PDB file of C-alpha atoms in Angstrom:
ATOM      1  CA  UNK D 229       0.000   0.000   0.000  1.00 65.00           C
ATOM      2  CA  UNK D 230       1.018   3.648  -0.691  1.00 75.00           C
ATOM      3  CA  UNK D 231       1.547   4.560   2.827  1.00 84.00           C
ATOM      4  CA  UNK D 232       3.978   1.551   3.629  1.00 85.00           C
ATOM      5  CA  UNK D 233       5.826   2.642   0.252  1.00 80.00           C
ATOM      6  CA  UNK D 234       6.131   6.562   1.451  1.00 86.00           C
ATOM      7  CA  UNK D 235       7.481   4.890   5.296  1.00 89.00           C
ATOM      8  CA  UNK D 236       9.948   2.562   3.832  1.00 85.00           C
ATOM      9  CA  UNK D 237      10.982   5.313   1.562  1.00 83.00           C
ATOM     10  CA  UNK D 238      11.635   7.623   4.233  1.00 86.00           C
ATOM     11  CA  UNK D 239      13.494   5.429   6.494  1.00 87.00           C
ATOM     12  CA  UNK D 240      15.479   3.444   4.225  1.00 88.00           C
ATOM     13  CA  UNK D 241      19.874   3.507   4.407  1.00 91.00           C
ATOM     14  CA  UNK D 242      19.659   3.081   0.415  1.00 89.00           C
ATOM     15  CA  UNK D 243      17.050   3.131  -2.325  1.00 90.00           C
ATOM     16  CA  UNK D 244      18.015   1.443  -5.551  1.00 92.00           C
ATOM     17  CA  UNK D 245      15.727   1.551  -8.536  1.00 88.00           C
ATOM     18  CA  UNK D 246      15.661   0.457 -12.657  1.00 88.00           C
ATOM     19  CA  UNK D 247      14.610   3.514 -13.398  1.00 84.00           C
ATOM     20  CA  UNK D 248      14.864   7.353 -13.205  1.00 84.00           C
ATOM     21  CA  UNK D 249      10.859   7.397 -13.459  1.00 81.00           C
ATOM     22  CA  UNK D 250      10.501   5.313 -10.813  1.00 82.00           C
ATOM     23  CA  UNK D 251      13.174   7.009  -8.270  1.00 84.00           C
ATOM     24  CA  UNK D 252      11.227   9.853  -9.152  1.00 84.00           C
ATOM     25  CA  UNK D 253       8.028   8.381  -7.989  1.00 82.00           C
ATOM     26  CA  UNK D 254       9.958   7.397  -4.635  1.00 82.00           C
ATOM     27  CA  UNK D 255      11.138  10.864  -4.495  1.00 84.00           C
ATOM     28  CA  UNK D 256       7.534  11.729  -4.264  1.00 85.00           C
ATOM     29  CA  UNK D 257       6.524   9.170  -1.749  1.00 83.00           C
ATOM     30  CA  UNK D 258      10.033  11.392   0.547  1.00 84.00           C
ATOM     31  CA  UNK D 259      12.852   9.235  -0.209  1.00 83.00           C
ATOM     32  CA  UNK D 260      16.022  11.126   0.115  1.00 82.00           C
ATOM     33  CA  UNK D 261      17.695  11.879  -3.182  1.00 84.00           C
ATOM     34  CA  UNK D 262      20.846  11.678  -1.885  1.00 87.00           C
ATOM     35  CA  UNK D 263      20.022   8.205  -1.374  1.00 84.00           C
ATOM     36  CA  UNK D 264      18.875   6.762  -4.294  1.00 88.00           C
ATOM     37  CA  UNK D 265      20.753   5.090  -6.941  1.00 91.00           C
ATOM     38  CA  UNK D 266      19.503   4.000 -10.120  1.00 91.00           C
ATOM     39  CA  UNK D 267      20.880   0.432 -11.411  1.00 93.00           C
ATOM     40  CA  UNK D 268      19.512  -1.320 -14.184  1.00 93.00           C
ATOM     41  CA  UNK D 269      18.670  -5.026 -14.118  1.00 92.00           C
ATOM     42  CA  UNK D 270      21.439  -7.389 -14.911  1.00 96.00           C
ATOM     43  CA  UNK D 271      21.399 -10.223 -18.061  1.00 98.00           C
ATOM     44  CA  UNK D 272      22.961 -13.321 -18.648  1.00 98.00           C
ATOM     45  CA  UNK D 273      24.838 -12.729 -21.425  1.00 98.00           C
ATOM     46  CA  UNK D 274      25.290 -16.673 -22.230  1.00 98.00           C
ATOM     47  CA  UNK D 275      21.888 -17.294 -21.847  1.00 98.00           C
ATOM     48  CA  UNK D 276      20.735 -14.510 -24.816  1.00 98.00           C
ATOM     49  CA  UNK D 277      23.270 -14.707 -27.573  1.00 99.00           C
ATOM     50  CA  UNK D 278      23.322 -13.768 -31.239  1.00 99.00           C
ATOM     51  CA  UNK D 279      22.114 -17.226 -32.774  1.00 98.00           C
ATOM     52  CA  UNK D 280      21.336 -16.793 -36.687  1.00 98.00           C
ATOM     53  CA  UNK D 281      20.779 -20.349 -36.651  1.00 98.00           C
ATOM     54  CA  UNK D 282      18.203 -21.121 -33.673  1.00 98.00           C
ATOM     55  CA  UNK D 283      16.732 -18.259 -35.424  1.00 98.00           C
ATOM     56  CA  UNK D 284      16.563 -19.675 -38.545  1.00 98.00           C
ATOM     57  CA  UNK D 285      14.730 -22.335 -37.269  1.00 98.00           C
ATOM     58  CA  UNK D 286      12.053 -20.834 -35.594  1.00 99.00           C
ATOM     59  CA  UNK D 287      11.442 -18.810 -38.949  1.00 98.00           C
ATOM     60  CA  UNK D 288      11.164 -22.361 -40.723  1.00 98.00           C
ATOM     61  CA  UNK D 289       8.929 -23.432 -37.338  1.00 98.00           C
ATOM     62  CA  UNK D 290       6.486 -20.812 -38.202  1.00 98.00           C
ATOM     63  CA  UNK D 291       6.595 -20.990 -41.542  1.00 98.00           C
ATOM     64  CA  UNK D 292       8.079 -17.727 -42.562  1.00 98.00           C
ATOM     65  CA  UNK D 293      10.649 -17.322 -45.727  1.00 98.00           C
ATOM     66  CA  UNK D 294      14.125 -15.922 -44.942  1.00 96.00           C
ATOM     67  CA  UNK D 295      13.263 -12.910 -46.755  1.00 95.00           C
ATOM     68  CA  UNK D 296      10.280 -11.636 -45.257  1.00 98.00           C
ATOM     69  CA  UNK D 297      10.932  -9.305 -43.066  1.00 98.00           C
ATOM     70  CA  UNK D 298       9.914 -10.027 -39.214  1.00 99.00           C
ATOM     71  CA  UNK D 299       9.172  -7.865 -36.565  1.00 99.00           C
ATOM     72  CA  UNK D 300       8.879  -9.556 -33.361  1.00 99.00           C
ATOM     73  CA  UNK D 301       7.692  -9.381 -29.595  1.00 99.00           C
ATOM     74  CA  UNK D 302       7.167 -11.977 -26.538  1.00 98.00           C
ATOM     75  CA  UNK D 303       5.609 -11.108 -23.605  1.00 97.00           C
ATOM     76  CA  UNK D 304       2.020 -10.383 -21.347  1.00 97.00           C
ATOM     77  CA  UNK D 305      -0.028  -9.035 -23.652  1.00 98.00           C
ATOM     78  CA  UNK D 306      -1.490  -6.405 -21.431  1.00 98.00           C
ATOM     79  CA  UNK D 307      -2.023  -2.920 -21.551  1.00 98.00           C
ATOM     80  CA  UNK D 308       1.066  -1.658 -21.162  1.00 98.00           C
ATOM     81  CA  UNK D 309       2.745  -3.304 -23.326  1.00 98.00           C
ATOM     82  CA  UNK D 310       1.336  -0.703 -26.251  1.00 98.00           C
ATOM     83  CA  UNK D 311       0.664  -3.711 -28.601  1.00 99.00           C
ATOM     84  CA  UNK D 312      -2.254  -1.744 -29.755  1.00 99.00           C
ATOM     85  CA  UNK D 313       0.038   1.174 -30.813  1.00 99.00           C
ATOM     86  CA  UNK D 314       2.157  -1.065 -32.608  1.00 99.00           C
ATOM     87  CA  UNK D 315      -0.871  -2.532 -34.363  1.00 99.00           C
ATOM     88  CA  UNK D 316      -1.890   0.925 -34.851  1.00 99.00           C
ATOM     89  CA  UNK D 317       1.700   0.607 -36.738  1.00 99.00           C
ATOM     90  CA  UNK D 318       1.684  -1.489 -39.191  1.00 99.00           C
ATOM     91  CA  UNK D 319      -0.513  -0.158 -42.038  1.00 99.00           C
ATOM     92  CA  UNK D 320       2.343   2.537 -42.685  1.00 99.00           C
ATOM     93  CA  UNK D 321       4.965   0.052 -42.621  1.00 99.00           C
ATOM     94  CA  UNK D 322       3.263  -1.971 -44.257  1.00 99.00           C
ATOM     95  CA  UNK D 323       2.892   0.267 -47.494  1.00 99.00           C
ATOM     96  CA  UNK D 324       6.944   0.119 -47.825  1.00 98.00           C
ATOM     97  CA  UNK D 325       7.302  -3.415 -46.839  1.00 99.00           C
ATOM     98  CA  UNK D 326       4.101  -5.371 -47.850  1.00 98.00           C
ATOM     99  CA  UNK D 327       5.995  -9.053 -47.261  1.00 98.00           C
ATOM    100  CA  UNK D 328       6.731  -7.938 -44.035  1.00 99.00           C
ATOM    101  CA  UNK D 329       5.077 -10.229 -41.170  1.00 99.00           C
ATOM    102  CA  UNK D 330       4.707  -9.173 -37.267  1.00 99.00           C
ATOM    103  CA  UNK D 331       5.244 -12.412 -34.741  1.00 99.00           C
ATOM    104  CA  UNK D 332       3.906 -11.718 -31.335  1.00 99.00           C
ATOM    105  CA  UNK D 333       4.486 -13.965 -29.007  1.00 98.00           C
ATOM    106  CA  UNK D 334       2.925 -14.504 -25.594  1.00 97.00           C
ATOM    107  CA  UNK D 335      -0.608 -14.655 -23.958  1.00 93.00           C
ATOM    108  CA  UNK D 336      -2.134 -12.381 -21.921  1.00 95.00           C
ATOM    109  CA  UNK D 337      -5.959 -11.266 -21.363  1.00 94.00           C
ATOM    110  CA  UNK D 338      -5.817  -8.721 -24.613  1.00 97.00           C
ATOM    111  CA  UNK D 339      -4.983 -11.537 -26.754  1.00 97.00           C
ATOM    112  CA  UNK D 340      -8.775 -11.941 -28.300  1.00 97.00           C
ATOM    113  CA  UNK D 341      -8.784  -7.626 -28.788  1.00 98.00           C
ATOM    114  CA  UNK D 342      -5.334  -7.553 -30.678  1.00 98.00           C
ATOM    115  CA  UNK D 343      -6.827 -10.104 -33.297  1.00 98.00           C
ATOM    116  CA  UNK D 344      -9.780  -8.216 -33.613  1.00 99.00           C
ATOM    117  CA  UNK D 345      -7.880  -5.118 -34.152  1.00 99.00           C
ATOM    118  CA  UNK D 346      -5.408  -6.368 -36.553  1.00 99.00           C
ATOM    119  CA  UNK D 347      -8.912  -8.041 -38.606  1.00 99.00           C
ATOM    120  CA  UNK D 348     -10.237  -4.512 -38.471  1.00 99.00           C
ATOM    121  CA  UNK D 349      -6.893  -2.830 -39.846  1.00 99.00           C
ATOM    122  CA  UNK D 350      -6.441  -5.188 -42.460  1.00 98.00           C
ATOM    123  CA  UNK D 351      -3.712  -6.368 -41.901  1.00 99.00           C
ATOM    124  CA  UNK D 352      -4.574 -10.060 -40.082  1.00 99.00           C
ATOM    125  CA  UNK D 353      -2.809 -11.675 -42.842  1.00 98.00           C
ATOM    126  CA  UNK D 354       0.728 -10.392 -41.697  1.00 99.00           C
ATOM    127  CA  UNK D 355       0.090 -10.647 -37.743  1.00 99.00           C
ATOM    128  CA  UNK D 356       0.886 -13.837 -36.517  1.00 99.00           C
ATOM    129  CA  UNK D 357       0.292 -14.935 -32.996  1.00 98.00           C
ATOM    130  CA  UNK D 358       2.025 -18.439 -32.074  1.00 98.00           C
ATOM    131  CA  UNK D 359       0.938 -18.400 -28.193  1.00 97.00           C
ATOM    132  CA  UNK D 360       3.287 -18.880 -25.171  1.00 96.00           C
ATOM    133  CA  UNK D 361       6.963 -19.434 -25.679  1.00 98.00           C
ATOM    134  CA  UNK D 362       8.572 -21.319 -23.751  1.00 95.00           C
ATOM    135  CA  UNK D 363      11.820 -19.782 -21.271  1.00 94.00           C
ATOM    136  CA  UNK D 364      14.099 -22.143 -23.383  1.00 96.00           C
ATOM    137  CA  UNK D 365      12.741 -20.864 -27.299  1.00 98.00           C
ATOM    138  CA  UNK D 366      13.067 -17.017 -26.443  1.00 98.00           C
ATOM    139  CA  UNK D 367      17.089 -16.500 -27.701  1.00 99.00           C
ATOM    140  CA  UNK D 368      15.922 -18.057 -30.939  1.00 99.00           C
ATOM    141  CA  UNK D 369      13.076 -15.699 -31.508  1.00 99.00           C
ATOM    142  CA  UNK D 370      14.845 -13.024 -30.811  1.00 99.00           C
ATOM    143  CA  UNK D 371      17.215 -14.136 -33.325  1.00 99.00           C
ATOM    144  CA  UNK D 372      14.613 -14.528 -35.656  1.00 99.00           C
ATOM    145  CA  UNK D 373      13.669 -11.151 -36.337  1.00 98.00           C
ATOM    146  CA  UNK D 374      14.737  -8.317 -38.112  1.00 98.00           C
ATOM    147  CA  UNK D 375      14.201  -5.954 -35.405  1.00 98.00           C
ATOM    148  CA  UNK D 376      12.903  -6.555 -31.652  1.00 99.00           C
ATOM    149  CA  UNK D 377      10.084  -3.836 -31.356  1.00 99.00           C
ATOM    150  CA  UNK D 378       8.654  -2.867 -27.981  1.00 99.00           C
ATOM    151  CA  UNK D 379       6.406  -0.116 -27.855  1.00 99.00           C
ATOM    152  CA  UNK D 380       5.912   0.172 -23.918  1.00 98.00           C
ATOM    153  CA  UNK D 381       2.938   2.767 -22.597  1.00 98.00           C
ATOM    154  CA  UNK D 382       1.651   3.979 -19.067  1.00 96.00           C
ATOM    155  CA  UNK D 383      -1.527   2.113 -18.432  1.00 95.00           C
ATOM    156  CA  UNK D 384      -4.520   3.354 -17.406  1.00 94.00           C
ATOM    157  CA  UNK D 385      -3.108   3.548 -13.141  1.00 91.00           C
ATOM    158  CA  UNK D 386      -0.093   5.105 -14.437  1.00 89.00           C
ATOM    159  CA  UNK D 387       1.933   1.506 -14.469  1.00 90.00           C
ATOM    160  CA  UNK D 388       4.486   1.124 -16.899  1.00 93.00           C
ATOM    161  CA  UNK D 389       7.591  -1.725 -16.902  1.00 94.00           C
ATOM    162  CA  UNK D 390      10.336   0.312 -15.207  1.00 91.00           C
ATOM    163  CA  UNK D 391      12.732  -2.065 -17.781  1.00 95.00           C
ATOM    164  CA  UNK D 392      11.217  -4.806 -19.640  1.00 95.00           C
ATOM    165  CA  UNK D 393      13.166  -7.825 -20.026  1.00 95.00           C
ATOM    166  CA  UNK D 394      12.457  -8.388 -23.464  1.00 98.00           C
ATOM    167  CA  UNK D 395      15.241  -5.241 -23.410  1.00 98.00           C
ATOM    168  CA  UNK D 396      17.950  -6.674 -22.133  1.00 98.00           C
ATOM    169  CA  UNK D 397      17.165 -10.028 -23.716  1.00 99.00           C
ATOM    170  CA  UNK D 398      17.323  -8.786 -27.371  1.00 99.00           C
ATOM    171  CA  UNK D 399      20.071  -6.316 -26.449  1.00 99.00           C
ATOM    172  CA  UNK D 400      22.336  -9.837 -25.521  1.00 99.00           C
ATOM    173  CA  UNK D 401      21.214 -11.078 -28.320  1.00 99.00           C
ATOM    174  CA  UNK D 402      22.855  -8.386 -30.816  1.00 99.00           C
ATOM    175  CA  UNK D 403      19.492  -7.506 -31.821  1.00 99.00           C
ATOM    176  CA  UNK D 404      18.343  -3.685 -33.714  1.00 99.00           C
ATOM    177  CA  UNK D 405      15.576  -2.419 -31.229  1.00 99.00           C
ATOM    178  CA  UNK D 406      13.147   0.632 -31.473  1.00 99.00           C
ATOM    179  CA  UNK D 407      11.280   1.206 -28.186  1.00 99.00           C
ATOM    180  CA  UNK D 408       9.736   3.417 -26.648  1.00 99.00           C
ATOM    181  CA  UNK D 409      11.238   6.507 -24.847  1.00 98.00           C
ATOM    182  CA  UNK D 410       9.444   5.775 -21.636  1.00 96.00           C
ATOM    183  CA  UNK D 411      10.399   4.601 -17.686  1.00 94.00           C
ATOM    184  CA  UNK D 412      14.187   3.103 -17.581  1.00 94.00           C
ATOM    185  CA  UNK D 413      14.592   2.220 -21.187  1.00 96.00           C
ATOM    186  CA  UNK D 414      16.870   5.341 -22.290  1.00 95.00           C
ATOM    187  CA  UNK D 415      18.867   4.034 -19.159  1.00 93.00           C
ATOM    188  CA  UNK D 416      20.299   1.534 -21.270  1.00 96.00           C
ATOM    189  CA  UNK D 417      19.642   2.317 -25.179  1.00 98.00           C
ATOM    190  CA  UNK D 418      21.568   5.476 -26.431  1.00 98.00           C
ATOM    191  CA  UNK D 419      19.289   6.261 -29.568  1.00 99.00           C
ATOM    192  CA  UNK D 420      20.370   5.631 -32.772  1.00 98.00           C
ATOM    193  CA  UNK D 421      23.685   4.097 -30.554  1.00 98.00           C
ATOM    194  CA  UNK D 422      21.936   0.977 -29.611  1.00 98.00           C
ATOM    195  CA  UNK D 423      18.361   1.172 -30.962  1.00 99.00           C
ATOM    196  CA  UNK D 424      16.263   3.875 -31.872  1.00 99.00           C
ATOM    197  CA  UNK D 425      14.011   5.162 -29.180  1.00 99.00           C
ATOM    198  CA  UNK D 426      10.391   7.491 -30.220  1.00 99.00           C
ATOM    199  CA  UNK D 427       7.766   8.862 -28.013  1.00 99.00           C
ATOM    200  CA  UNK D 428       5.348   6.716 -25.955  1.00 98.00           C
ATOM    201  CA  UNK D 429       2.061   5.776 -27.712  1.00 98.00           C
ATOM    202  CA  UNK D 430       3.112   7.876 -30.932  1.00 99.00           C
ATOM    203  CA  UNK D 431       2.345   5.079 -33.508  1.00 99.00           C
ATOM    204  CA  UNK D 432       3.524   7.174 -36.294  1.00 99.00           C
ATOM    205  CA  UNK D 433       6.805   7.942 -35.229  1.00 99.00           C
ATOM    206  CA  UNK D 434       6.736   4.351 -34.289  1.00 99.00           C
ATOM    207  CA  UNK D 435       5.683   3.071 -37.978  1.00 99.00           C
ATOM    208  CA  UNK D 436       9.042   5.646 -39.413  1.00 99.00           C
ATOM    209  CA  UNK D 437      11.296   4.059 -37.160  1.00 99.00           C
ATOM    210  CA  UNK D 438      10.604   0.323 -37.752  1.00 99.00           C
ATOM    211  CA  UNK D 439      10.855   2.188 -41.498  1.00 99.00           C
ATOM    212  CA  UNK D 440      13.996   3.567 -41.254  1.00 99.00           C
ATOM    213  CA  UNK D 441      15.761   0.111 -39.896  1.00 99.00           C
ATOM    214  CA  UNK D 442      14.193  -1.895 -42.539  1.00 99.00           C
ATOM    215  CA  UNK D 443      15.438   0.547 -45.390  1.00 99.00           C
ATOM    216  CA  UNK D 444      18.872   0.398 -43.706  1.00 98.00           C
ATOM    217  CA  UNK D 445      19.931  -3.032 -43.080  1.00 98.00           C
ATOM    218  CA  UNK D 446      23.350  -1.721 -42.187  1.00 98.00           C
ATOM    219  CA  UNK D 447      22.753   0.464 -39.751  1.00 99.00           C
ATOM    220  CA  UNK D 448      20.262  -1.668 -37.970  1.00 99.00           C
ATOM    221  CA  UNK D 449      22.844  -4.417 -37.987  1.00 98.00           C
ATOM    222  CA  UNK D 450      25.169  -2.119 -36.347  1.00 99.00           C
ATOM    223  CA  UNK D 451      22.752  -0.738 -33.788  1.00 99.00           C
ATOM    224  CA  UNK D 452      22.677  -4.412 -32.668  1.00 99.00           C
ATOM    225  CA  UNK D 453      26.320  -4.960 -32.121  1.00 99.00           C
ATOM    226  CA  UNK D 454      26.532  -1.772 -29.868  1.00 99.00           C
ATOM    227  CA  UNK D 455      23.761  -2.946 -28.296  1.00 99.00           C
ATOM    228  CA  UNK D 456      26.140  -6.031 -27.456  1.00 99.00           C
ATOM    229  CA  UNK D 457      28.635  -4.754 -26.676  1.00 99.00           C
ATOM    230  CA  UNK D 458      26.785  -2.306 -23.813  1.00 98.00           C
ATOM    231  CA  UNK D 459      25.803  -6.262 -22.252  1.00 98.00           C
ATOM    232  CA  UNK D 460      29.040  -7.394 -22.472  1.00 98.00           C
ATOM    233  CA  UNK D 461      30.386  -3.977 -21.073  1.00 98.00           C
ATOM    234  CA  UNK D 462      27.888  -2.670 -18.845  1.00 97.00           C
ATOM    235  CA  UNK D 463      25.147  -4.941 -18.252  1.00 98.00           C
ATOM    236  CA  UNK D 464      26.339  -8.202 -17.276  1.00 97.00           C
ATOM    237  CA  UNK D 465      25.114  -9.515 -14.075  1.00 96.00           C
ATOM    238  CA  UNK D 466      28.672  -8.945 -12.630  1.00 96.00           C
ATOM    239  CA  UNK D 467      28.280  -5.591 -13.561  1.00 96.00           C
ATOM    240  CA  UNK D 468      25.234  -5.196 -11.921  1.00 96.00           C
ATOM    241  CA  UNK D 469      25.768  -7.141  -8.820  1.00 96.00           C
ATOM    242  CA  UNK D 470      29.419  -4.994  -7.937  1.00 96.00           C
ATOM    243  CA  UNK D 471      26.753  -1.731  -8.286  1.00 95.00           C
ATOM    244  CA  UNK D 472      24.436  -3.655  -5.804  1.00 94.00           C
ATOM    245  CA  UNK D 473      27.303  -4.425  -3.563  1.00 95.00           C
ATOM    246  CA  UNK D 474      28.580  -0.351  -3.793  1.00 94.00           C
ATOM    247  CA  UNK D 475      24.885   0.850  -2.859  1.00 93.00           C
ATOM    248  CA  UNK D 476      25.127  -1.630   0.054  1.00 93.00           C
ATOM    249  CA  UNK D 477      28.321  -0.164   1.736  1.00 94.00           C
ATOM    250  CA  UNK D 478      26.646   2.642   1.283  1.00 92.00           C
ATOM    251  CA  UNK D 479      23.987   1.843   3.286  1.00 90.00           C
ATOM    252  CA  UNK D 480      25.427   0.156   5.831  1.00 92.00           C
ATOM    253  CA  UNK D 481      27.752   2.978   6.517  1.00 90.00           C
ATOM    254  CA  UNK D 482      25.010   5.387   6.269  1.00 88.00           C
ATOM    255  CA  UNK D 483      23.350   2.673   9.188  1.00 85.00           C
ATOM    256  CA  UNK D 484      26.355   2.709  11.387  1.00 87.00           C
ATOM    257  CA  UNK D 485      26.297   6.937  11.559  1.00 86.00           C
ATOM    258  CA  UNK D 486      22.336   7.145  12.194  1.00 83.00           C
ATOM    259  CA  UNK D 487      22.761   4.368  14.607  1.00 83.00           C
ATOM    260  CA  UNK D 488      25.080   6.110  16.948  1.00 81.00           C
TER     261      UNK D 488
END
C-alpha cells in the first residue's frame, strides 16, 4: 500500500531503482535523493546470444521465408505493453514493406482484442500470434527477427515496466531495437547508438522508425552490435551485482552513523 511505500521510503539507508521514473516516484513518496541510486537489471549474457541459426529455425517453425521481413515481440499481452500502438503501426509500414510479417508472441488477457484489431486494420494476414513461448525458445526468436520492437505505454493507473526484459534479452542477443522513450529504457539504449528510441504511444513515429531500420539493413545491424557490446560492457550480471554491492556499503555505513 502507498503509505507503507512513502514509510519505507523515508526510512530506508539506500534506495536502488531500474529507473529514473521510478526514483522519481519514490522521491515523491520522501525518499532522500541523496540516497537513491539508479541500477539497471542485470542479463545473462550466455543465456541470450546472437544465434542466426536457432533463429533460422524458428522462422522455418512458423513458416516464414528468410526474406520476409519479421518484426517480433514476446511477452504479457497487457495494456502496457502498447501492442495496440504497434498494431496501430503497421498499415504505414506496411505500405513500404508489404511481405513484411509481425510475430507476437505470448498470452495475456488482450490476446482476443489484438486479433480483432489487426482483422479490423487489415492487416490479419501479416500478424501472426504463435501463443506462449517457452523460457528455453526465447534466444531463438529473438534471433529470428529483423528488429525486436517494444512499444511500452503507461496504463490506465499510471503503471508502466520500469525495464522490460524483453530489453535486455534482445540487447544480448545483438538484436536492432526501437522502443519506446518511456520509464528506464533510455537508461540503457543510447538512440540511434543501440536502438532507436520514439515517443510513448506515438504510432507514427513508431511506424518511421521500424521504417527507417528496414530501409537500412546496415545500420540496424550495427545498432545491434553496440547494443552487445553495452551487455558485455555494462550490463552483465557482474556488472550489476558490484553496483548492488557499492549501494550496500553505502547503506550500511550510512546505518552505522544514524545508529550512533
Amino acid at each position: 500500500t502507498a503509505w507503507v511505500a512513502r514509510w519505507a521510503a523515508q526510512r530506508a539507508d539506500g534506495i536502488t531503482s531500474c529507473s529514473g521514473d521510478l526514483a522519481a516516484r519514490l522521491a515523491r513518496l520522501g525518499g532522500p535523493a541523496e540516497r537513491m541510486r539508479v541500477i539497471p537489471y542485470g542479463i545473462d549474457a550466455e543465456q541470450f546470444y546472437p544465434a542466426p541459426e536457432a533463429g533460422a529455425a524458428i522462422r522455418e517453425q512458423l513458416g516464414i521465408a528468410p526474406d520476409r521481413p519479421m518484426l517480433v515481440w514476446v511477452s504479457r499481452m497487457v495494456y502496457k505493453k502498447g501492442l495496440s500502438v504497434l498494431l496501430n503501426a503497421l498499415p504505414a509500414v506496411l505500405r513500404q514493406h508489404p511481405k513484411l510479417v509481425l510475430v507476437l508472441g505470448g498470452y495475456g488477457d488482450l490476446r482476443d482484442a489484438l486479433e480483432a484489431q489487426a482483422r479490423e486494420l487489415g492487416i490479419a494476414e501479416n500478424v501472426l500470434f504463435p501463443g506462449p513461448v517457452d523460457r528455453a525458445s526465447i534466444n531463438a526468436y529473438w534471433n529470428a527477427g529483423d528488429l525486436v520492437v517494444v512499444p511500452a505505454i503507461h496504463d490506465h493507473r499510471g503503471n508502466v515496466d520500469g525495464l522490460p526484459n524483453i530489453i535486455l534479452e534482445s540487447m544480448s542477443a545483438g538484436r536492432p531495437i526501437v522502443a519506446s522513450r518511456v520509464a528506464g529504457i533510455p537508461a540503457v539504449i543510447d538512440h540511434a547508438t543501440h536502438g532507436l528510441l520514439v515517443p510513448e504511444g506515438d504510432h507514427t513515429a513508431l511506424a518511421g522508425a521500424i521504417i527507417e531500420l528496414l530501409d537500412r539493413p546496415e545500420f540496424a545491424a550495427e545498432l545491434g552490435r553496440a547494443a552487445r557490446r553495452r551487455v558485455e560492457q555494462e550490463l552483465r550480471w557482474s556488472h550489476i551485482a558490484a553496483r548492488f554491492e557499492h549501494v550496500y556499503r553505502e547503506a550500511l555505513a550510512h546505518f552505522a552513523v544514524r545508529s550512533q
